[in-house]
Tab-separated table of C-alpha atoms in Angstrom:
chain	number	residue	atom	x	y	z
A	256	MET	CA	7.083	138.718	68.551
A	257	ARG	CA	4.531	139.371	71.426
A	258	LYS	CA	2.719	142.249	69.859
A	259	LYS	CA	2.555	139.652	66.954
A	260	LYS	CA	0.991	136.538	69.091
A	261	ILE	CA	-1.117	139.687	70.973
A	262	TYR	CA	-2.894	140.360	67.098
A	263	ILE	CA	-2.952	136.407	66.569
A	264	PHE	CA	-5.331	135.515	69.875
A	265	PHE	CA	-7.150	138.463	68.939
A	266	ALA	CA	-7.827	137.341	65.253
A	267	SER	CA	-8.152	133.875	65.962
A	268	THR	CA	-10.904	134.618	68.643
A	269	LEU	CA	-13.132	136.804	66.370
A	270	ALA	CA	-12.714	134.511	64.197
A	271	ILE	CA	-14.026	131.756	66.283
A	272	ILE	CA	-16.582	134.283	67.808
A	273	ILE	CA	-17.763	134.668	63.922
A	274	ALA	CA	-18.023	131.275	63.359
A	275	PHE	CA	-20.050	130.432	66.414
A	276	THR	CA	-22.131	133.570	65.474
A	277	ILE	CA	-22.498	132.708	61.957
A	278	THR	CA	-23.013	128.738	62.759
A	279	ALA	CA	-26.085	130.111	65.501
A	280	ILE	CA	-27.804	132.072	62.548
A	281	VAL	CA	-27.677	128.567	59.639
A	282	ARG	CA	-29.161	126.477	62.480
A	283	THR	CA	-31.602	129.105	63.400
A	284	ASN	CA	-33.079	129.761	59.923
A	285	TYR	CA	-32.532	125.699	58.582
A	286	PHE	CA	-34.846	125.034	61.952
A	287	ASN	CA	-37.238	127.748	61.204
A	288	SER	CA	-37.490	127.239	57.525
A	289	GLN	CA	-38.370	122.979	58.328
A	290	GLN	CA	-42.158	122.175	57.660
A	291	ARG	CA	-43.563	119.339	60.015
A	292	GLU	CA	-46.489	117.604	59.342
A	293	ILE	CA	-48.431	114.807	60.726
A	294	SER	CA	-52.158	112.625	60.210
A	295	LEU	CA	-54.553	112.290	63.160
A	296	SER	CA	-57.213	109.848	63.107
A	297	ASP	CA	-60.997	109.199	64.809
A	298	GLN	CA	-59.674	108.026	68.241
A	299	GLU	CA	-56.169	110.340	68.288
A	300	LEU	CA	-58.711	113.161	66.926
A	301	PHE	CA	-61.564	112.694	68.911
A	302	LYS	CA	-60.887	111.124	71.970
A	303	SER	CA	-57.478	112.013	72.959
A	304	GLU	CA	-55.662	115.130	73.046
A	305	TYR	CA	-52.231	113.871	71.416
A	306	THR	CA	-49.148	115.536	71.567
A	307	LEU	CA	-47.324	115.784	69.215
A	308	GLU	CA	-42.540	115.145	69.893
A	309	ASP	CA	-42.188	118.750	69.273
A	310	GLY	CA	-44.729	119.377	71.715
A	311	LEU	CA	-47.329	120.533	69.665
A	312	ASN	CA	-50.858	118.856	70.765
A	313	VAL	CA	-54.083	119.029	68.945
A	314	HIS	CA	-57.629	117.555	68.974
A	315	VAL	CA	-61.205	118.208	68.039
A	316	ARG	CA	-64.191	118.208	70.614
A	317	ALA	CA	-67.755	119.568	69.804
A	318	ARG	CA	-69.639	120.689	72.143
A	319	ASN	CA	-72.201	119.015	74.743
A	320	SER	CA	-75.044	121.566	73.599
A	321	THR	CA	-76.374	120.646	70.222
A	322	TRP	CA	-79.596	121.694	67.972
A	323	SER	CA	-81.606	120.130	65.044
A	324	LYS	CA	-82.527	121.113	61.988
A	325	ILE	CA	-85.220	119.172	59.394
A	326	PHE	CA	-83.361	119.014	55.810
A	327	ASP	CA	-85.639	118.424	53.564
A	328	PHE	CA	-84.510	117.253	51.198
A	329	ASP	CA	-86.802	115.627	48.319
A	330	ASN	CA	-90.098	117.864	50.383
A	331	VAL	CA	-91.989	116.195	50.700
A	332	GLY	CA	-92.718	117.739	53.905
A	333	LEU	CA	-90.839	116.534	57.090
A	334	THR	CA	-91.637	117.580	60.187
A	335	GLU	CA	-89.304	115.804	62.287
A	336	ASN	CA	-85.381	117.136	63.237
A	337	ASN	CA	-83.624	114.861	60.633
A	338	TYR	CA	-79.679	116.513	61.256
A	339	LYS	CA	-78.407	117.731	64.030
A	340	ALA	CA	-75.872	120.888	64.220
A	341	TYR	CA	-72.669	119.840	66.075
A	342	THR	CA	-70.017	122.652	66.912
A	343	TYR	CA	-67.222	121.561	67.079
A	344	ASP	CA	-63.608	122.978	68.690
A	345	PHE	CA	-59.684	122.489	66.733
A	346	TYR	CA	-57.879	122.743	69.177
A	347	ILE	CA	-53.587	123.250	68.339
A	348	GLU	CA	-51.831	123.649	71.773
A	349	ASN	CA	-48.462	124.889	71.851
A	350	HIS	CA	-45.939	123.131	74.921
A	351	SER	CA	-42.949	123.469	72.894
A	352	SER	CA	-40.732	125.929	73.983
A	353	TYR	CA	-40.737	127.977	70.560
A	354	ASP	CA	-43.871	129.645	68.325
A	355	VAL	CA	-45.928	127.816	66.169
A	356	LYS	CA	-44.851	130.288	63.555
A	357	GLU	CA	-47.376	128.806	60.826
A	358	PHE	CA	-50.014	125.726	60.596
A	359	GLU	CA	-52.613	125.034	58.550
A	360	PHE	CA	-54.675	121.840	58.376
A	361	LYS	CA	-56.703	119.471	56.073
A	362	PHE	CA	-59.857	118.182	57.738
A	363	THR	CA	-61.077	114.967	55.773
A	364	PHE	CA	-64.670	114.081	56.195
A	365	ASP	CA	-65.942	109.892	56.457
A	366	ASN	CA	-69.046	110.988	55.901
A	367	ASP	CA	-71.647	113.300	54.799
A	368	ALA	CA	-71.551	115.992	56.245
A	369	TYR	CA	-73.166	120.214	55.909
A	370	LEU	CA	-70.734	123.077	56.353
A	371	SER	CA	-72.840	125.743	58.538
A	372	SER	CA	-70.736	128.350	59.531
A	373	ALA	CA	-66.466	129.199	60.704
A	374	TRP	CA	-64.676	131.617	62.297
A	375	ASN	CA	-61.645	133.518	62.012
A	376	GLY	CA	-60.230	131.813	59.069
A	377	GLN	CA	-60.567	130.619	55.872
A	378	LEU	CA	-61.606	127.536	54.392
A	379	GLU	CA	-60.401	126.232	51.123
A	380	ILE	CA	-63.648	123.927	50.082
A	381	HIS	CA	-62.542	121.189	47.721
A	382	GLN	CA	-65.846	119.815	46.729
A	383	ASN	CA	-66.536	116.355	44.850
A	384	VAL	CA	-69.531	117.269	42.402
A	385	LEU	CA	-70.049	114.966	39.671
A	386	ASN	CA	-66.901	113.202	39.608
A	387	ASN	CA	-65.934	116.522	38.861
A	388	GLU	CA	-63.593	118.709	42.181
A	389	VAL	CA	-64.344	121.966	42.924
A	390	VAL	CA	-61.974	124.095	44.462
A	391	GLU	CA	-63.391	127.407	46.387
A	392	LYS	CA	-62.010	129.221	48.753
A	393	VAL	CA	-64.798	131.138	51.460
A	394	GLN	CA	-62.466	133.945	52.888
A	395	ASP	CA	-65.605	133.362	56.732
A	396	LEU	CA	-68.422	131.143	56.124
A	397	ARG	CA	-70.498	132.876	58.320
A	398	GLU	CA	-71.338	135.280	55.606
A	399	TYR	CA	-71.102	132.554	52.823
A	400	GLU	CA	-73.810	133.372	50.018
A	401	GLY	CA	-74.592	130.938	47.703
A	402	THR	CA	-75.412	132.440	44.709
A	403	GLY	CA	-72.252	132.901	42.232
A	404	SER	CA	-70.764	130.304	44.120
A	405	ASN	CA	-69.709	126.432	42.814
A	406	LEU	CA	-70.314	124.338	45.156
A	407	GLU	CA	-73.444	122.433	46.023
A	408	TYR	CA	-75.112	123.735	48.856
A	409	TYR	CA	-78.663	123.675	50.626
A	410	VAL	CA	-80.899	126.013	51.851
A	411	ALA	CA	-83.175	125.474	55.181
A	412	ASP	CA	-84.697	127.258	57.018
A	413	GLY	CA	-83.269	130.584	54.879
A	414	ASP	CA	-79.814	129.068	55.535
A	415	GLU	CA	-77.534	128.278	53.284
A	416	PHE	CA	-75.052	124.486	54.285
A	417	ILE	CA	-72.896	123.329	51.695
A	418	HIS	CA	-72.876	119.754	51.451
A	419	MET	CA	-69.645	117.650	52.092
A	420	TYR	CA	-69.151	114.540	51.026
A	421	LYS	CA	-67.881	111.565	51.655
A	422	GLY	CA	-64.137	112.222	50.831
A	423	ASP	CA	-64.211	115.718	50.742
A	424	TYR	CA	-62.415	117.947	52.441
A	425	PHE	CA	-61.340	121.291	53.096
A	426	ILE	CA	-58.393	123.583	54.351
A	427	TYR	CA	-58.022	125.872	57.604
A	428	ILE	CA	-56.220	128.462	56.855
A	429	PRO	CA	-55.675	131.170	60.608
A	430	SER	CA	-55.528	133.852	60.037
A	431	SER	CA	-53.101	136.653	60.511
A	432	SER	CA	-54.767	139.534	62.129
A	433	ALA	CA	-54.451	140.923	65.089
A	434	SER	CA	-58.259	140.177	65.885
A	435	ALA	CA	-58.512	136.646	65.629
A	436	VAL	CA	-55.342	136.113	68.072
A	437	GLU	CA	-54.471	132.780	65.541
A	438	MET	CA	-50.913	132.640	64.894
A	439	PRO	CA	-48.374	132.773	65.460
A	440	ILE	CA	-49.078	130.092	68.481
A	441	GLU	CA	-46.824	131.443	71.574
A	442	SER	CA	-45.017	129.294	73.754
A	443	HIS	CA	-47.538	126.955	76.013
A	444	GLU	CA	-49.945	128.847	74.512
A	445	ALA	CA	-53.037	127.594	72.699
A	446	THR	CA	-55.697	128.848	69.035
A	447	VAL	CA	-59.331	127.696	68.732
A	448	PRO	CA	-60.853	127.715	65.278
A	449	GLY	CA	-64.289	126.640	64.831
A	450	MET	CA	-67.021	125.646	63.232
A	451	ILE	CA	-70.021	124.479	63.202
A	452	ILE	CA	-71.269	121.191	61.372
A	453	TYR	CA	-73.990	119.598	60.531
A	454	VAL	CA	-74.670	115.468	60.501
A	455	LYS	CA	-77.730	113.026	59.790
A	456	ILE	CA	-79.213	111.741	63.501
A	457	GLY	CA	-77.149	108.823	63.775
A	458	GLU	CA	-74.194	109.086	62.418
A	459	SER	CA	-70.836	111.634	63.277
A	460	ILE	CA	-68.173	112.661	61.742
A	461	GLU	CA	-65.623	110.613	64.651
A	462	ASN	CA	-63.921	108.696	61.880
A	463	SER	CA	-62.489	111.336	59.984
A	464	SER	CA	-59.043	112.184	59.627
A	465	LEU	CA	-57.004	115.844	60.202
A	466	PHE	CA	-53.671	116.184	58.530
A	467	ILE	CA	-51.437	119.289	60.069
A	468	GLN	CA	-48.251	120.880	58.662
A	469	TYR	CA	-46.253	123.524	60.556
A	470	LYS	CA	-43.011	124.951	61.327
A	471	LEU	CA	-42.134	126.018	64.219
A	472	SER	CA	-39.989	129.065	65.115
A	473	THR	CA	-37.279	130.065	67.651
A	474	ASN	CA	-34.834	133.717	67.775
A	475	LEU	CA	-31.004	134.027	67.355
A	476	ILE	CA	-30.702	134.501	71.088
A	477	SER	CA	-32.338	131.261	72.188
A	478	ASP	CA	-29.376	129.074	70.082
A	479	ILE	CA	-26.934	127.796	72.512
A	480	PHE	CA	-23.499	129.109	69.832
A	481	PHE	CA	-25.277	131.407	69.714
A	482	GLY	CA	-24.986	131.953	73.179
A	483	ILE	CA	-21.261	130.640	73.803
A	484	ALA	CA	-20.497	133.620	70.742
A	485	VAL	CA	-22.434	136.099	73.345
A	486	ILE	CA	-19.947	135.356	76.187
A	487	LEU	CA	-16.897	134.683	73.845
A	488	SER	CA	-17.458	138.356	72.602
A	489	VAL	CA	-17.676	139.934	76.458
A	490	ILE	CA	-14.479	137.799	77.282
A	491	TRP	CA	-13.370	139.698	73.562
A	492	PHE	CA	-13.880	142.650	74.886
A	493	VAL	CA	-13.969	142.495	78.489
A	494	VAL	CA	-9.655	141.319	77.178
A	495	PHE	CA	-9.029	144.111	74.846
A	496	ILE	CA	-9.818	146.732	77.118
A	497	MET	CA	-7.587	145.073	79.249
A	498	ALA	CA	-5.269	144.982	77.036
A	499	VAL	CA	-6.030	148.469	75.231
A	500	VAL	CA	-5.691	149.843	78.718
A	501	GLY	CA	-2.579	148.223	79.363
A	502	TYR	CA	-0.754	148.738	76.733
A	503	SER	CA	-1.986	152.402	77.453
A	504	GLN	CA	0.010	152.225	80.788
A	505	TYR	CA	2.802	149.720	78.850
A	506	ARG	CA	3.495	152.656	76.367
A	507	LYS	CA	3.700	155.189	79.512
A	508	TYR	CA	6.430	153.252	81.391
A	509	LYS	CA	8.243	152.578	78.615
A	510	ALA	CA	8.642	155.861	77.390
A	511	ARG	CA	8.834	156.967	81.272
A	512	HIS	CA	12.153	154.091	81.371
A	513	ASP	CA	13.590	155.034	78.554
A	514	ARG	CA	14.017	158.177	79.809
A	515	ASP	CA	14.814	156.782	83.008
A	516	ASN	CA	17.999	154.473	80.723
A	517	GLU	CA	18.448	157.622	79.025
A	518	ILE	CA	19.049	159.970	81.874
A	519	ILE	CA	21.335	157.145	83.594
A	520	SER	CA	23.156	156.446	80.756
A	521	GLU	CA	23.838	159.802	80.130
A	522	SER	CA	25.272	160.416	83.295
A	523	ILE	CA	26.742	157.130	83.343
A	524	GLU	CA	28.607	158.380	80.197
A	525	THR	CA	29.550	160.906	81.254
A	526	PHE	CA	31.382	160.078	84.167
A	527	THR	CA	33.171	157.719	82.518
A	528	GLY	CA	34.054	160.731	79.968
A	529	PHE	CA	35.591	162.352	83.378
A	530	ILE	CA	37.986	158.921	83.929
A	531	ASP	CA	38.618	158.830	80.031
A	532	ALA	CA	39.660	161.686	79.647
A	533	LYS	CA	42.776	162.073	82.333
A	534	ASP	CA	44.263	160.490	79.579
A	535	PRO	CA	43.534	161.034	75.709
A	536	TYR	CA	45.124	157.185	74.879
A	537	THR	CA	42.964	155.566	76.725
A	538	ASN	CA	39.910	157.694	75.512
A	539	GLY	CA	36.353	156.247	74.289
A	540	HIS	CA	37.401	153.574	76.105
A	541	SER	CA	34.797	152.396	78.615
A	542	LYS	CA	32.141	152.991	75.968
A	543	ARG	CA	33.942	150.178	73.675
A	544	VAL	CA	34.041	147.702	77.368
A	545	ALA	CA	30.335	148.352	77.211
A	546	THR	CA	30.133	147.275	74.203
A	547	TYR	CA	31.483	144.314	73.184
A	548	SER	CA	30.309	142.648	76.438
A	549	LYS	CA	26.545	144.134	75.369
A	550	GLN	CA	27.293	141.671	72.475
A	551	ILE	CA	29.262	138.672	74.291
A	552	ALA	CA	26.287	138.887	77.264
A	553	GLU	CA	23.426	138.606	73.783
A	554	LYS	CA	25.094	135.876	72.912
A	555	LEU	CA	24.607	134.735	75.943
A	556	GLY	CA	20.368	134.815	75.407
A	557	PHE	CA	20.318	137.843	78.050
A	558	SER	CA	17.017	139.923	78.138
A	559	GLU	CA	17.291	142.748	77.094
A	560	GLU	CA	17.229	144.327	80.677
A	561	GLU	CA	19.580	142.450	81.062
A	562	LEU	CA	21.605	143.894	78.605
A	563	ASP	CA	21.463	146.907	79.055
A	564	ASN	CA	22.878	146.597	83.083
A	565	VAL	CA	25.630	144.728	81.456
A	566	TYR	CA	26.292	147.227	79.219
A	567	TYR	CA	25.303	150.236	82.255
A	568	ILE	CA	28.356	148.129	84.367
A	569	SER	CA	30.630	147.877	82.340
A	570	LEU	CA	30.543	151.743	81.572
A	571	LEU	CA	31.143	151.780	84.714
A	572	HIS	CA	34.032	148.653	85.279
A	573	ASP	CA	37.282	151.731	85.375
A	574	CYS	CA	35.365	154.089	87.819
A	575	GLY	CA	38.307	154.461	90.190
A	576	LYS	CA	41.246	155.274	88.430
A	577	ILE	CA	39.222	158.294	88.633
A	578	GLY	CA	41.676	158.273	92.149
A	579	VAL	CA	45.277	157.442	90.615
A	580	PRO	CA	47.821	160.363	89.456
A	581	ASP	CA	47.089	161.553	86.461
A	582	ASN	CA	51.007	160.870	85.981
A	583	ILE	CA	50.996	157.184	87.199
A	584	LEU	CA	48.146	156.898	83.700
A	585	GLY	CA	49.971	158.796	80.980
A	586	LYS	CA	53.623	156.990	81.750
A	587	PRO	CA	54.539	155.861	78.740
A	588	GLY	CA	57.677	153.861	80.628
A	589	LYS	CA	57.788	150.955	82.989
A	590	LEU	CA	55.820	151.719	86.190
A	591	THR	CA	57.669	150.977	89.913
A	592	GLU	CA	56.131	147.920	91.418
A	593	GLU	CA	54.877	150.401	93.581
A	594	GLU	CA	53.599	152.503	90.474
A	595	PHE	CA	52.064	149.473	89.567
A	596	GLU	CA	50.093	148.470	92.965
A	597	ILE	CA	48.829	152.329	92.524
A	598	ILE	CA	46.943	151.143	88.815
A	599	LYS	CA	45.590	147.811	90.891
A	600	SER	CA	43.653	150.007	93.697
A	601	HIS	CA	41.554	150.867	90.600
A	602	THR	CA	39.941	148.364	90.809
A	603	VAL	CA	38.796	147.977	95.354
A	604	HIS	CA	38.642	151.963	94.605
A	605	GLY	CA	35.732	151.575	92.364
A	606	GLY	CA	34.208	148.721	94.409
A	607	GLU	CA	33.520	151.045	96.674
A	608	ILE	CA	32.380	154.320	94.610
A	609	LEU	CA	29.844	151.690	93.187
A	610	SER	CA	28.492	149.959	96.282
A	611	ARG	CA	26.021	153.086	96.608
A	612	PHE	CA	24.837	152.629	94.384
A	613	LYS	CA	21.897	150.298	93.697
A	614	SER	CA	19.822	150.845	91.051
A	615	LEU	CA	22.137	147.939	88.738
A	616	ASP	CA	22.165	144.818	90.569
A	617	ASN	CA	25.584	143.661	91.180
A	618	VAL	CA	27.365	146.290	89.924
A	619	GLU	CA	30.290	147.069	92.333
A	620	ALA	CA	31.016	143.173	90.714
A	621	GLY	CA	32.551	144.339	87.441
A	622	ALA	CA	35.117	146.939	88.931
A	623	LEU	CA	36.437	145.326	91.109
A	624	TYR	CA	36.584	141.767	89.330
A	625	HIS	CA	37.150	142.731	85.491
A	626	HIS	CA	40.731	141.468	86.745
A	627	GLU	CA	40.206	138.994	88.708
A	628	ARG	CA	42.128	136.103	85.831
A	629	TYR	CA	40.212	132.768	85.469
A	630	ASP	CA	43.485	129.946	86.989
A	631	GLY	CA	42.992	132.328	89.751
A	632	LYS	CA	46.656	134.439	89.406
A	633	GLY	CA	44.790	137.865	88.593
A	634	TYR	CA	43.694	140.385	92.306
A	635	PRO	CA	42.792	141.894	93.813
A	636	GLN	CA	41.541	138.503	95.510
A	637	GLY	CA	42.561	135.820	93.436
A	638	LEU	CA	39.320	134.409	92.830
A	639	LYS	CA	38.624	130.924	90.162
A	640	GLY	CA	37.131	129.611	87.533
A	641	GLU	CA	33.207	130.050	88.423
A	642	GLN	CA	33.999	132.271	91.582
A	643	ILE	CA	34.046	135.391	89.910
A	644	PRO	CA	30.638	136.620	88.527
A	645	LEU	CA	30.101	136.865	85.531
A	646	ILE	CA	30.687	139.142	84.326
A	647	ALA	CA	33.609	140.945	85.757
A	648	ARG	CA	34.654	137.646	83.026
A	649	ILE	CA	32.992	138.739	80.120
A	650	ILE	CA	34.591	142.706	80.611
A	651	CYS	CA	37.793	141.324	81.623
A	652	VAL	CA	37.604	139.503	77.782
A	653	ALA	CA	36.239	143.130	76.077
A	654	ASP	CA	39.169	145.095	78.593
A	655	SER	CA	41.713	143.359	77.476
A	656	PHE	CA	40.226	142.800	73.553
A	657	ASP	CA	40.485	146.649	73.181
A	658	ALA	CA	43.166	147.323	75.138
A	659	MET	CA	45.156	144.996	72.774
A	660	ASN	CA	43.460	147.137	69.747
A	661	SER	CA	43.926	150.609	71.456
A	662	ASN	CA	47.174	152.369	71.102
A	663	ARG	CA	48.156	153.002	74.579
A	664	ILE	CA	51.436	155.690	75.269
A	665	TYR	CA	53.715	153.095	75.907
A	666	ARG	CA	52.807	151.199	72.277
A	667	ASP	CA	51.176	150.864	69.084
A	668	LYS	CA	48.108	149.007	69.363
A	669	LEU	CA	48.407	145.168	67.909
A	670	THR	CA	48.085	142.991	65.068
A	671	LYS	CA	44.366	141.080	64.373
A	672	GLU	CA	46.960	137.631	64.417
A	673	TYR	CA	48.546	138.284	67.657
A	674	ILE	CA	44.737	139.775	69.575
A	675	ILE	CA	43.637	135.910	68.492
A	676	SER	CA	46.423	134.602	69.804
A	677	GLU	CA	46.281	135.583	73.395
A	678	LEU	CA	42.787	135.305	72.421
A	679	THR	CA	43.146	131.281	71.346
A	680	ASN	CA	46.017	130.993	74.099
A	681	ASN	CA	44.590	132.578	76.994
A	682	LYS	CA	41.639	130.608	76.746
A	683	GLY	CA	41.121	128.869	80.041
A	684	THR	CA	44.020	130.737	81.520
A	685	GLN	CA	43.774	135.311	82.024
A	686	PHE	CA	39.810	133.928	80.238
A	687	ASP	CA	36.371	131.723	80.609
A	688	PRO	CA	37.288	129.862	77.404
A	689	LYS	CA	33.341	130.385	76.606
A	690	ILE	CA	33.348	134.126	77.151
A	691	ALA	CA	36.874	134.043	74.478
A	692	GLU	CA	35.019	131.525	72.080
A	693	ILE	CA	32.288	134.033	71.637
A	694	MET	CA	35.345	137.355	71.178
A	695	LEU	CA	36.455	134.943	69.264
A	696	SER	CA	32.847	134.316	66.954
A	697	LEU	CA	32.440	138.336	67.171
A	698	ILE	CA	35.875	138.277	65.400
A	699	GLU	CA	34.903	135.712	63.343
A	700	GLU	CA	31.540	137.386	62.115
A	701	GLY	CA	32.664	140.744	61.370
A	702	LYS	CA	30.090	142.218	64.265
A	703	VAL	CA	33.899	143.108	66.324
A	704	THR	CA	36.814	144.652	63.774
A	705	ILE	CA	40.613	144.949	64.856
A	706	ASN	CA	41.974	148.695	63.490
């Protein structure tokens, strides 16, 4: 039963660990798969550093250094610069405790502008030309060539500029190359894509809007459920090792204990064999009394170790007869008063012999008091009721039963009816009523047989 409980403990704890681990994996995968998005415009985007709830900070900042250029669309010979270049840095800062696994953003123009250059990532440009949307991916705007492109572009001083009308937009797809260092954005790090945009002097694009999509990424070991699973696993492993070591030590102890018990049992049975051999009519008596006593004690709820002690003590209950002369033990006729006193003295002699036997608690009580009577009329001390040690009250019933159920030199064994009547009629006088009742129940259940 104990072994089963141990198995249940380890199995249930392991199941809990697995459940916590699976939960952590599911939670982590769900968190990492969440598509997050936010829309920013004008002041949120250009004039403040807007931090999202989950720790992402996105803003656009134009550098102070600018230059101008002449865009002479109609070739009328303009002599003054009419477009100004701005270098815009798109800051994406990760203030969270997670990594930004992937992102891309859509920038929609609120005014006409011209794209000149962009670095690191790829641009997917959406341009409205004569009410038709033209979509084209530009791998590196710094190397853009209009020849072969479907996009509308303008050439000035040998440079090509892509025209972005109001409402046109581009999608920035970050580079995953190691040199670009754009993805992933680790915790408390940032990436800053940049581009050069030309705007008509006196105008701006600071009412444009940006829509960003991104995913955050965490690892399994950061999940609290995984942490609990690890702690439980460590505890489980330590307890398991302790259980294995403990069980190994227990097996060694049990083997040694069983061997010691075997030696004790063989020694005691050999000794009691000498006693029983003095009277061939009582041969095996001690072992039978020990068996009956153990059965009675089991009914009383004794532990396994206590049952072993009851058996050994009962085996030795008649050890005092070793000092009784054979002619008295084997006398077929009625004993004289003097001879009966010698017989009675075996209880005292047995108690004295066993008083030096320290391996079994109260071993001398079984030999000394097993002829005491519940009504106080027994010997050697005339103890009464609960004054008589329990082991002696058990042996008294078992010993009397075996005496009635065995052939003796002076009489044959008694009938089943007579034995049952004696046990029944002597409850409360010779026998402890409760123990006598247990003996009767063992007979009724067939666990103790009458020959």
